[in-house]
Coordinates of C-alpha atoms in Angstrom, one line a residue:
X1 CA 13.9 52.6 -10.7
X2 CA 13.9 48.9 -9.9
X3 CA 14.6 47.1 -6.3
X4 CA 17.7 45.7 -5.9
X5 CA 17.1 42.0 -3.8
X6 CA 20.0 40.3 -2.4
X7 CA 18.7 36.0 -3.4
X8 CA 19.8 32.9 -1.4
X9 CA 18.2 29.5 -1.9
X10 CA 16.1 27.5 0.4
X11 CA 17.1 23.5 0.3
X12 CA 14.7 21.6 1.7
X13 CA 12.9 17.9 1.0
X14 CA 9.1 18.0 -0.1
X15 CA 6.7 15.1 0.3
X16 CA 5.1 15.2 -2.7
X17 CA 3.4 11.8 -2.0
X18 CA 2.1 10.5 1.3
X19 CA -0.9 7.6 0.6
X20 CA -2.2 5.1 2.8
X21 CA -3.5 2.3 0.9
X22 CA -5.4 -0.5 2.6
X23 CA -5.9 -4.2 0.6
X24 CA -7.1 -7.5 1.6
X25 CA -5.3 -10.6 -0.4
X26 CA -6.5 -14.1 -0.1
X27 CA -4.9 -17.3 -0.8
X28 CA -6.1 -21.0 -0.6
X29 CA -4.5 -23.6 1.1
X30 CA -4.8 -26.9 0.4
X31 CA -3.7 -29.2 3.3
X32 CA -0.9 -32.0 2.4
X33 CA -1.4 -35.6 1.8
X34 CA 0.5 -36.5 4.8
X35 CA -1.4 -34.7 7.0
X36 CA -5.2 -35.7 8.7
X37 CA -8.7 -34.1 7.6
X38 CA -9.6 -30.1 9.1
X39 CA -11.9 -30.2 12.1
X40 CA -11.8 -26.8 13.0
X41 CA -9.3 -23.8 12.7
X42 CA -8.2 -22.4 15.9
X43 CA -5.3 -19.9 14.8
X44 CA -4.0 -17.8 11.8
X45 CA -1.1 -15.6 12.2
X46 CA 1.2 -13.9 9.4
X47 CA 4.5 -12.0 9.1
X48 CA 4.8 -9.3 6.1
X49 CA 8.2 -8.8 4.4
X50 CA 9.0 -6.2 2.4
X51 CA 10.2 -7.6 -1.0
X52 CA 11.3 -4.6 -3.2
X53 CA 10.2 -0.8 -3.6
X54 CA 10.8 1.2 -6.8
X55 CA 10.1 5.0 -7.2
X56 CA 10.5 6.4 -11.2
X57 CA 9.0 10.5 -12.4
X58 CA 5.5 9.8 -11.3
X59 CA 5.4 6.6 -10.1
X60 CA 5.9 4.7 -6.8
X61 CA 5.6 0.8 -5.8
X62 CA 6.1 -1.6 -2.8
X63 CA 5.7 -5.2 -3.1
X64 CA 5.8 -8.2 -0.6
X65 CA 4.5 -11.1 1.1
X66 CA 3.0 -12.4 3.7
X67 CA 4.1 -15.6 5.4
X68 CA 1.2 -16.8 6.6
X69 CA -0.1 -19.7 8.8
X70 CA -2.8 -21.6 9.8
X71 CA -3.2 -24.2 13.0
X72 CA -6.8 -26.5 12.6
X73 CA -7.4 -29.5 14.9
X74 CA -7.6 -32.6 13.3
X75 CA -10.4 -35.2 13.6
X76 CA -8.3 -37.0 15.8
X77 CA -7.7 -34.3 18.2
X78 CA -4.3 -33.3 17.1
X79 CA -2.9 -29.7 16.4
X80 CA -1.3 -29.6 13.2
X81 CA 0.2 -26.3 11.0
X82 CA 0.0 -26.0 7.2
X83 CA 1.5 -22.6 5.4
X84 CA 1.1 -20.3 2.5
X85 CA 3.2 -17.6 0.9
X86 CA 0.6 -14.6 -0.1
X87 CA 1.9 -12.1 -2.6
X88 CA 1.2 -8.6 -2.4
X89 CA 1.6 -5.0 -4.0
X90 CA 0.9 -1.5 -4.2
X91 CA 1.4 1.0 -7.2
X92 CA 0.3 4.7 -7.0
X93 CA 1.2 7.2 -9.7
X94 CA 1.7 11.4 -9.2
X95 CA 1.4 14.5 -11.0
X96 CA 4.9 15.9 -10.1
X97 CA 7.4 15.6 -13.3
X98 CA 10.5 15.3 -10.1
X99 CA 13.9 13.9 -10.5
X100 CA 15.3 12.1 -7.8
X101 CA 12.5 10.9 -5.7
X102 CA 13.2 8.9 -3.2
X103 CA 10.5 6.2 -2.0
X104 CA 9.8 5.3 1.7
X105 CA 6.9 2.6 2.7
X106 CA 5.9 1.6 5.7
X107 CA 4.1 -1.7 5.3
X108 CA 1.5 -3.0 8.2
X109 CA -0.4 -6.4 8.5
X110 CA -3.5 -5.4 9.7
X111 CA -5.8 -8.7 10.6
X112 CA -5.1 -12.6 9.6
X113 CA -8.0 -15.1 9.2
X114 CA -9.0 -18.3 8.0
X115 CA -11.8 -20.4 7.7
X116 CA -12.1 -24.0 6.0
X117 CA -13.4 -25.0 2.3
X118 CA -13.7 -28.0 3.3
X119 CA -12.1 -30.9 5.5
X120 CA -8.7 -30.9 2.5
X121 CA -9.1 -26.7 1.4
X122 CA -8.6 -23.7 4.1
X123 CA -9.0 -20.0 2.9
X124 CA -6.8 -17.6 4.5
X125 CA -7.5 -14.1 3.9
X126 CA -5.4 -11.1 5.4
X127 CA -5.9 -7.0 5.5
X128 CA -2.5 -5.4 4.4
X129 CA -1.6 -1.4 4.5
X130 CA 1.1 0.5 3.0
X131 CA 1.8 4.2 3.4
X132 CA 3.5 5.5 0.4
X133 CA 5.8 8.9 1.3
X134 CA 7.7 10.3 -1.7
X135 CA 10.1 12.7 -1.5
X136 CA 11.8 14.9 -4.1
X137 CA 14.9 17.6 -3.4
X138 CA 13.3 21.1 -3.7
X139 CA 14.9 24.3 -3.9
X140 CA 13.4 28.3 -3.9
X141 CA 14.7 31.4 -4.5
X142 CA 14.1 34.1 -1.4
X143 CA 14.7 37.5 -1.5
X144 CA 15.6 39.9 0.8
X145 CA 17.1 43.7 1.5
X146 CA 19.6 43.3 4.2
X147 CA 19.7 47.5 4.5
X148 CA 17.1 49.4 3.1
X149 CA 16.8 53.2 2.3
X150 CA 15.3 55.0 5.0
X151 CA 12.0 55.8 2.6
X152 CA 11.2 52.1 2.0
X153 CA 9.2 50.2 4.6
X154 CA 9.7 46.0 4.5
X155 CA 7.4 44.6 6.4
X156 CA 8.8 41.0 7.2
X157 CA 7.4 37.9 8.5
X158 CA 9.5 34.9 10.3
X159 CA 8.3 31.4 9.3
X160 CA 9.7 28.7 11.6
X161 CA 9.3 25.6 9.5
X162 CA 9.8 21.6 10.6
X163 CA 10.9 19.7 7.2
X164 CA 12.9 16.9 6.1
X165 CA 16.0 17.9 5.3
X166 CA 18.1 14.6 4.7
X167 CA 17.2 10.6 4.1
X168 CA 19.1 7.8 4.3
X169 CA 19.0 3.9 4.0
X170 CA 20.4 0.5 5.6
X171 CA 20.6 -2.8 5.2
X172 CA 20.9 -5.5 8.1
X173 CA 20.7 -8.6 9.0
X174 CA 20.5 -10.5 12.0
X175 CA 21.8 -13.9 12.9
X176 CA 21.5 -14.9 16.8
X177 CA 20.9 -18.5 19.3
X178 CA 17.5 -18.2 21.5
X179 CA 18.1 -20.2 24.1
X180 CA 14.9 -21.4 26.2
X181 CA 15.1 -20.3 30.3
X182 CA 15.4 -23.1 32.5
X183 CA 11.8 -24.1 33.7
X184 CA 10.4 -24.2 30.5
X185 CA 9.7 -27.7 28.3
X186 CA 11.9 -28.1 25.3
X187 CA 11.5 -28.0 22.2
X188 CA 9.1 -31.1 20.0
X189 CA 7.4 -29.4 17.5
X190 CA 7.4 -25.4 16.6
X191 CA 4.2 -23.9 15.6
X192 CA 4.6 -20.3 14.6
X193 CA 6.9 -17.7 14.6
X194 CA 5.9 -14.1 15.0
X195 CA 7.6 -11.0 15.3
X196 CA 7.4 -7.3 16.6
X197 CA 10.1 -4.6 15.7
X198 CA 10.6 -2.2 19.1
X199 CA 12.0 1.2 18.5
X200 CA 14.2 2.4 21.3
X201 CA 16.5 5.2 20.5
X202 CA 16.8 7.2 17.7
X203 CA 19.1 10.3 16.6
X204 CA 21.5 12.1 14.5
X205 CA 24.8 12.5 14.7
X206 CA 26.8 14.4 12.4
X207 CA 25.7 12.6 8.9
X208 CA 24.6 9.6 10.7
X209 CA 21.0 8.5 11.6
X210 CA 21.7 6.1 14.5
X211 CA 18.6 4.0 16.0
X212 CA 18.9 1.3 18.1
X213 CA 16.3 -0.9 19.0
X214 CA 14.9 -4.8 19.5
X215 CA 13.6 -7.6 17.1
X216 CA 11.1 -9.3 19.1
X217 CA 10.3 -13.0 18.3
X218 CA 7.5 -14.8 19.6
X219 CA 6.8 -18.7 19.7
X220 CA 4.7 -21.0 19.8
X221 CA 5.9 -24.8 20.3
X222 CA 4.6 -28.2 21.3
X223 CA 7.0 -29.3 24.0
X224 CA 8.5 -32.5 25.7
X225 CA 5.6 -32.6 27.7
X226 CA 2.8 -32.7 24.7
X227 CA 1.3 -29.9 26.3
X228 CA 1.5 -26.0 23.9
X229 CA 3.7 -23.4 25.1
X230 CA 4.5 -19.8 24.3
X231 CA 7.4 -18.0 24.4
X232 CA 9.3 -14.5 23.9
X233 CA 12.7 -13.4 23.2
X234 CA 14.6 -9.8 23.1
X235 CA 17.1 -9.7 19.9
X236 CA 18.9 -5.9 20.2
X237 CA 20.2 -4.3 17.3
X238 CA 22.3 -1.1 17.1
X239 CA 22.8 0.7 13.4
X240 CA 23.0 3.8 11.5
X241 CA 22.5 5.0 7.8
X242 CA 24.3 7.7 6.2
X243 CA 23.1 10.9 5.3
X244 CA 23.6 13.0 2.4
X245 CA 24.9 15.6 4.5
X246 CA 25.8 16.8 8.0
X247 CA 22.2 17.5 10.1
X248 CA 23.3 18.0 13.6
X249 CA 20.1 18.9 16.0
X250 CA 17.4 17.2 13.7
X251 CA 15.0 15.2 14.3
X252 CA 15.4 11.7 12.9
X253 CA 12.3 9.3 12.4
X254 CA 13.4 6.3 11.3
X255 CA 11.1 3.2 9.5
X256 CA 12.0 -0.3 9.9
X257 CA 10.8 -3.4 8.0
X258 CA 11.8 -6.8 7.9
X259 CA 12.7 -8.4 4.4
X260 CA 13.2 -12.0 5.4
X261 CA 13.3 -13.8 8.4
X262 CA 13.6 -17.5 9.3
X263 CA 13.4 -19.2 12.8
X264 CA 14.2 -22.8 13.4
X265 CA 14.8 -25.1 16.4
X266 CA 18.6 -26.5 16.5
X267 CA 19.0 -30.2 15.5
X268 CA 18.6 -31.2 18.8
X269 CA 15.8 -33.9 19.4
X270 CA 14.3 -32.1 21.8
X271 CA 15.5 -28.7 21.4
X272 CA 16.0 -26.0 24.0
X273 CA 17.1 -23.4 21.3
X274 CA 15.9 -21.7 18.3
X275 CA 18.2 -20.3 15.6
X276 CA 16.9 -17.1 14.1
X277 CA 18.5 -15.2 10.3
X278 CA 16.6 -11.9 10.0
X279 CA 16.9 -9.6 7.2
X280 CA 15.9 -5.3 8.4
X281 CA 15.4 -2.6 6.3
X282 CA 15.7 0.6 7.8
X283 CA 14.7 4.2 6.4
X284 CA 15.6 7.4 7.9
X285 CA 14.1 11.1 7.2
X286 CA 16.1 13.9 9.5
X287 CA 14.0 16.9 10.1
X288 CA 15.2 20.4 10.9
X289 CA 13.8 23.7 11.6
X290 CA 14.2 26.0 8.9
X291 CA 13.5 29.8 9.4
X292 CA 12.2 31.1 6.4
X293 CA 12.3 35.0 6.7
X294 CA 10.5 36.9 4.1
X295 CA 9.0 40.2 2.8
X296 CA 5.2 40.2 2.5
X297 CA 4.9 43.6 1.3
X298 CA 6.7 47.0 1.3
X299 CA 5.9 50.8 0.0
X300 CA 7.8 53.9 -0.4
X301 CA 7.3 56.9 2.2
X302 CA 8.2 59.2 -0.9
X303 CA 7.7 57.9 -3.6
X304 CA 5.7 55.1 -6.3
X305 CA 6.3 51.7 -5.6
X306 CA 4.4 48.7 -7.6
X307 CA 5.8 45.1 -6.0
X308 CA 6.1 42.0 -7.7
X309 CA 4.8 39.3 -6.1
X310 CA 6.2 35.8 -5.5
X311 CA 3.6 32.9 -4.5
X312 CA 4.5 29.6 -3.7
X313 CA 3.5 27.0 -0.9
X314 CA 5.2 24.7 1.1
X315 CA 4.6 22.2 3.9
X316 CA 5.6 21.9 7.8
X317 CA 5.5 19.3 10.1
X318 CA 3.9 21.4 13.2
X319 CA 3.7 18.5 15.7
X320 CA 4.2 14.8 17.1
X321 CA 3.0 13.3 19.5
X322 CA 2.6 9.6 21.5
X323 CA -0.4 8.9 22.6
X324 CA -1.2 5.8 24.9
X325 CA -4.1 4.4 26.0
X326 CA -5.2 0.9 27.3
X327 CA -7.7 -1.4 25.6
X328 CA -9.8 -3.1 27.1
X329 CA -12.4 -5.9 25.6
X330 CA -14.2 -9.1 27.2
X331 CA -15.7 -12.0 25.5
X332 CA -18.4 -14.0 27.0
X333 CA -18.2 -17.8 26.0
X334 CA -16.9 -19.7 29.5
X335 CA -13.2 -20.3 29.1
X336 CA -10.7 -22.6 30.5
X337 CA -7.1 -21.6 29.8
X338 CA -5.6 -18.8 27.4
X339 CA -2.7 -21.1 25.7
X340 CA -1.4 -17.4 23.0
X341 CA -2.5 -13.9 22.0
X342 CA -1.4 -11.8 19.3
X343 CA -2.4 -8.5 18.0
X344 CA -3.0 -7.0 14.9
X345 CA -3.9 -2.7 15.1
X346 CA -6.0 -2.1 12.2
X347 CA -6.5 0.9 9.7
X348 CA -7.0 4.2 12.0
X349 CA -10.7 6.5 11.1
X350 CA -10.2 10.2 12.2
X351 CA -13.1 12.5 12.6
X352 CA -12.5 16.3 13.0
X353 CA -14.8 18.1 16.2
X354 CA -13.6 22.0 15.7
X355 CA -10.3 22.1 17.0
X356 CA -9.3 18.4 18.2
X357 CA -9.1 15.2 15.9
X358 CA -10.5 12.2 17.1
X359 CA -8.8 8.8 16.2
X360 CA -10.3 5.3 16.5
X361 CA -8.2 2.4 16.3
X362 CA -9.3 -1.0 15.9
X363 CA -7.4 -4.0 17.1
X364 CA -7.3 -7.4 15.6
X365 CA -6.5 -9.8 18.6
X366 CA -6.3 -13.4 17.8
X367 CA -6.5 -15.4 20.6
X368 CA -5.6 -19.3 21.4
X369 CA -7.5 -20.8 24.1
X370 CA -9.1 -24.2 25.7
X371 CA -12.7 -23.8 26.4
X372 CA -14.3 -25.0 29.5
X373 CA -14.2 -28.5 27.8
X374 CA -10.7 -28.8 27.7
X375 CA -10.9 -28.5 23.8
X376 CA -8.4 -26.0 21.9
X377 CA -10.8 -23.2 20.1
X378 CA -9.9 -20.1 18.7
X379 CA -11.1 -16.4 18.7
X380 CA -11.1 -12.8 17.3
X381 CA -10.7 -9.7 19.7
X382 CA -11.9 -7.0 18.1
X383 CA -11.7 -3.6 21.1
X384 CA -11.4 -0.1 20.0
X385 CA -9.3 2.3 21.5
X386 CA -10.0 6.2 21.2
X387 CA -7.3 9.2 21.4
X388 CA -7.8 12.7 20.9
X389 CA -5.5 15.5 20.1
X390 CA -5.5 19.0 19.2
X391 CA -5.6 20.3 15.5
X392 CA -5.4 23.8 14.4
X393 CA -7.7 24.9 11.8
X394 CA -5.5 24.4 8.6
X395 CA -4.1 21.2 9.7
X396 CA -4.4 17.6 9.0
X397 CA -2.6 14.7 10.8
X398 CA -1.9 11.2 10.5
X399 CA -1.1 8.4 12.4
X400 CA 2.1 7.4 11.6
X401 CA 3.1 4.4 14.2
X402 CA 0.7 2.2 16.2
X403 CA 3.0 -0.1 18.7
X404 CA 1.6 -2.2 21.3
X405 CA 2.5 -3.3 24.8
X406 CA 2.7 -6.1 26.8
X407 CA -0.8 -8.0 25.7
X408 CA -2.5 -9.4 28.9
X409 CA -5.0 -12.2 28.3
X410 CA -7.0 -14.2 30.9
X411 CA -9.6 -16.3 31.1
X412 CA -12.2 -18.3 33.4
X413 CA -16.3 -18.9 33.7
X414 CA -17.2 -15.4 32.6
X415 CA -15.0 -15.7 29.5
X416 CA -11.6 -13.9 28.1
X417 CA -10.6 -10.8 29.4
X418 CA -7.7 -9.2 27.4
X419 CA -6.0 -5.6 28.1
X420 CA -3.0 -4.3 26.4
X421 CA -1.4 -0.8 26.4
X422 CA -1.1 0.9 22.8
X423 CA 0.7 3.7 21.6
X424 CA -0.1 6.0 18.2
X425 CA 2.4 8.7 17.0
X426 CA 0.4 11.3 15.2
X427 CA 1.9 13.5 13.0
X428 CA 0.0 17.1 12.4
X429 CA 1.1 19.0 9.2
X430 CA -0.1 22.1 7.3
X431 CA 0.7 23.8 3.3
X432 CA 1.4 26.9 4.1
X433 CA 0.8 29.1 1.0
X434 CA 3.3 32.2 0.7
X435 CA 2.9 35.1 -0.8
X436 CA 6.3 37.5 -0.8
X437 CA 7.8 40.2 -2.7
X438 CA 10.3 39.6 -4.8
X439 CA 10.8 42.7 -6.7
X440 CA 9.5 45.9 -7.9
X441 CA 9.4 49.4 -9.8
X442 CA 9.5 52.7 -8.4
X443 CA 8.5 55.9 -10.0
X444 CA 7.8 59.7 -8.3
X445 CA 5.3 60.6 -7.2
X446 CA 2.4 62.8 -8.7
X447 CA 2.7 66.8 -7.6
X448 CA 0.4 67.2 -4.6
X449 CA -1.6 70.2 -4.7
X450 CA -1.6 71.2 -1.2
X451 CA 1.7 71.2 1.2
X452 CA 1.8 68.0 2.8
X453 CA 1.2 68.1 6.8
X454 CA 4.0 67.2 9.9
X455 CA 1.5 65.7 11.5
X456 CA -2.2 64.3 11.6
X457 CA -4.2 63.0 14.2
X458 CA -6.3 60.1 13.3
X459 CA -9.3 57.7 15.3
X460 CA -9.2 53.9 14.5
X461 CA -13.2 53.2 14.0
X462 CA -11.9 49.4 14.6
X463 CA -8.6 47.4 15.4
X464 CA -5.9 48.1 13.0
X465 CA -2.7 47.1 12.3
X466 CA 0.1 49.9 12.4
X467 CA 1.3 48.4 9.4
X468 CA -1.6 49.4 7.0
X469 CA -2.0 52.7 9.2
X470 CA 1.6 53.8 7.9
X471 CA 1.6 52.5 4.6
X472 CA -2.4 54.8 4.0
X473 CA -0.3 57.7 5.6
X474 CA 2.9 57.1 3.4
X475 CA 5.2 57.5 7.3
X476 CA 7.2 54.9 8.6
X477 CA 5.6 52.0 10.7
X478 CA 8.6 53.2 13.5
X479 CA 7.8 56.8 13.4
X480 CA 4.2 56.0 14.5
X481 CA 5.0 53.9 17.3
X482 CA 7.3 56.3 18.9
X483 CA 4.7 59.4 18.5
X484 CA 2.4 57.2 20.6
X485 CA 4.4 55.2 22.8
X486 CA 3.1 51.7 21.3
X487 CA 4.9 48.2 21.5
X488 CA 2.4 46.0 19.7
X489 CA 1.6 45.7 16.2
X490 CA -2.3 46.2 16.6
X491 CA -4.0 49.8 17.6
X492 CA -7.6 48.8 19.4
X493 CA -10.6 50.3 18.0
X494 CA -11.2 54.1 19.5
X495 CA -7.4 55.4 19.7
X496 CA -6.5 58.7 18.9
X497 CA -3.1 58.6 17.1
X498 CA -0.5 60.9 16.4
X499 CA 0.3 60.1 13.3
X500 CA 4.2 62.3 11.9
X501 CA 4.3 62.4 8.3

């Protein structure tokens, strides 16, 4: 005789790719006609845009580029800005034959530099990373008995599991007037432009991913007064993507890029406003708790039964967390006057210690400054800043968002102090492999020679599950714990049982 299941199907998203790869590109710059030899260069700073991404069966890209600057003092003593536009992209193929995939990147600029060639040639190299996650609609077949006979024993297992369950996409763009506070020196000549994407709200509603959150753009400008000045401003922005389907009660985590941005000062001589046209990208993965119930194995009190077996594996998201700490670094060339500082988190290392992760993250901070001389110079930060957080034995995790605080930079005779608060999410996942019975024959059993007992008293020599107990004695797993009064699952090692067959 064959078990009879009762199937449903279990939708769910699966991340068959998730890559971090890291790339340096470098570009040179040759500086204009119209513009005076290269002394020395004091600043490089960069913005990444996110240009196109493409995902085909087995295949997923994400290209870009980098705006990036470079400030050098001239021979004559004046600060002047050249630019370049540095191309980059990232191509990484998989195994899985999968329909449908859908591509999300989340694109970093990890350090800027430059150096020069000579007094008319600068070389500006920066260190770019993109994580590549791919996701592809999945669906299983469970199977389950909602009433079995009284002579077959199900032993069943409840698997609580965190996975995406719906993605979505937008498109933005931002057009808004920065207007300078009273106090501060217009407008002559703007420098650089650089910018920080603040995530403050994020959830779903209904089919909509909602996320609000702030553009931050900060400046650098040579005012009325000749003297260099830096500035930031707060853009909000409120938006939501659709989702395939309804996901009340998810989770939504939401990745946001900019594509283009360009920041200008109005035509104003000297200007007390800058007029900013952003371009945002925003993609959204909503993740639910799915409870996977299944059978991990059954017998027959009375009879033969031979299960088939069902093995498949899947992955959860088991935690998130935000971790903050403060870093903290100190240079020791005199100083005379921080003028900007920026800061660039590098690529995260991770070390594993039994059952915590540790996670070292190194910061790019480019700072701006006059030395004791009076004399504009330039210099690279470079603190670490360690977190630590618990990791169960079959997990891995990842950092998934580094975002920085307020950056405080000071400096005087000793040299340049600079602290700044920094925040990591880490994301802790496991692939759970399953193992669950999905069908099965059963046939009599052979003719027992002697009369079968009521009842049997049996010693555990060690800690055994009631489980295995009952399915050796051909009873029932409830019978057993009624004869002996037992709640748990586990019998400890030296019990007498009383064991009804």
């Amino acid at each position: 005789m064959e078990l009879v299941f009762q199937d449903s199907q279990l939708e769910y998203l699966s991340r068959i790719l998730c890559e971090t790869v890291s790339q340096e590109q470098t570009a040179d710059v040759i500086i204009p006609d119209s513009y005076p030899d290269a002394d020395r260069v004091v600043d490089a700073f960069g913005t990444l845009l996110v240009r196109s991404e493409e995902c085909t069966a087995g295949s997923a890209s994400v290209a870009g580029i980098v705006q990036a600057g470079v400030l050098f003092v001239s021979e004559q003593g004046e600060v002047e800005c050249v630019q370049a536009q540095i191309p980059f992209s990232v191509r990484r193929d998989f195994s899985a034959e999968q329909e449908n995939c859908t591509l999300q990147c989340r694109c970093a600029l990890r350090s800027v530099d430059a150096r020069p060639l000579n007094s008319r040639k600068l070389l500006v190299r920066v260190g770019i990373s993109c994580t590549l996650c791919v996701y592809a609609p999945q669906k299983h077949t469970c199977y389950d008995i909602a009433e079995p006979a009284e002579n077959l024993q199900l032993r069943r297992i409840e698997l609580p599991l965190q996975m995406p369950l719906g993605l979505g996409e937008r498109s933005f763009g931002l057009n808004e007037e920065l207007e300078l506070p009273n106090g501060k020196p217009a407008i002559s000549r703007l420098l650089k432009c650089l910018y920080r994407i603040q995530l403050q709200e994020q959830r779903v509603v209904g089919s909509k991913a909602v996320f609000k959150g702030d553009l931050l753009v900060h400046a650098l400008y040579e005012g009325d007064d000749e003297g260099l000045h830096a500035h930031e401003w707060s853009v909000p922005f409120s938006q939501y993507a659709e989702l395939e389907r309804e996901l009340d009660d998810s989770d939504l985590q939401t990745i946001l890029s900019l594509t283009s941005v360009e920041t200008e000062p109005d035509a104003q001589v000297d200007s007390r406003r800058l007029l900013i046209s952003a371009n945002l990208l925003a993609q959204c993965v909503a993740e639910g708790q799915q409870k996977l119930n299944i059978i991990i194995d059954a017998f027959c009190t009375d009879a033969e039964l031979a299960p088939q077996f069902d093995e498949w594996k899947v992955s959860g998201i088991l935690d998130r967390q935000n971790l903050r700490e403060t870093a903290i670094t100190e240079s020791s060339e005199p100083a005379g006057s921080v003028v900007d500082a920026w800061m660039y988190p590098d690529e995260a290392g991770k070390q594993r210690m039994g059952d915590k992760a540790r996670i070292e993250l190194p910061l790019n901070c480019n700072v701006l400054y006059y030395d004791a001389e009076g004399a504009l110079r330039g210099k690279t930060l470079r603190p670490n800043v360690q977190f630590e957080t618990e990791l169960s034995e079959n997990a891995s995790c990842a950092v998934t968002e580094v975002t920085g605080g307020e950056l405080f930079c000071a400096a005087g005779s000793g040299g340049i102090s600079l602290r700044t608060p920094v925040s990591i999410t880490v994301e802790s996942s496991a692939v759970h492999p399953l193992r669950a019975v999905c069908g099965g024959e059963i046939s009599p059993l052979q003719q027992e020679s002697a009369r079968k007992p009521a009842l049997i008293l049996r010693r555990t020599d060690s800690d055994e599950e009631i489980w295995q107990i009952a399915k050796d004695c051909r009873t029932s797993v409830r019978a057993i714990k009624e004869a002996n009064d037992l709640t748990g699952e586990t019998v400890p090692e030296n019990t007498l049982l009383l064991i009804p067959m």
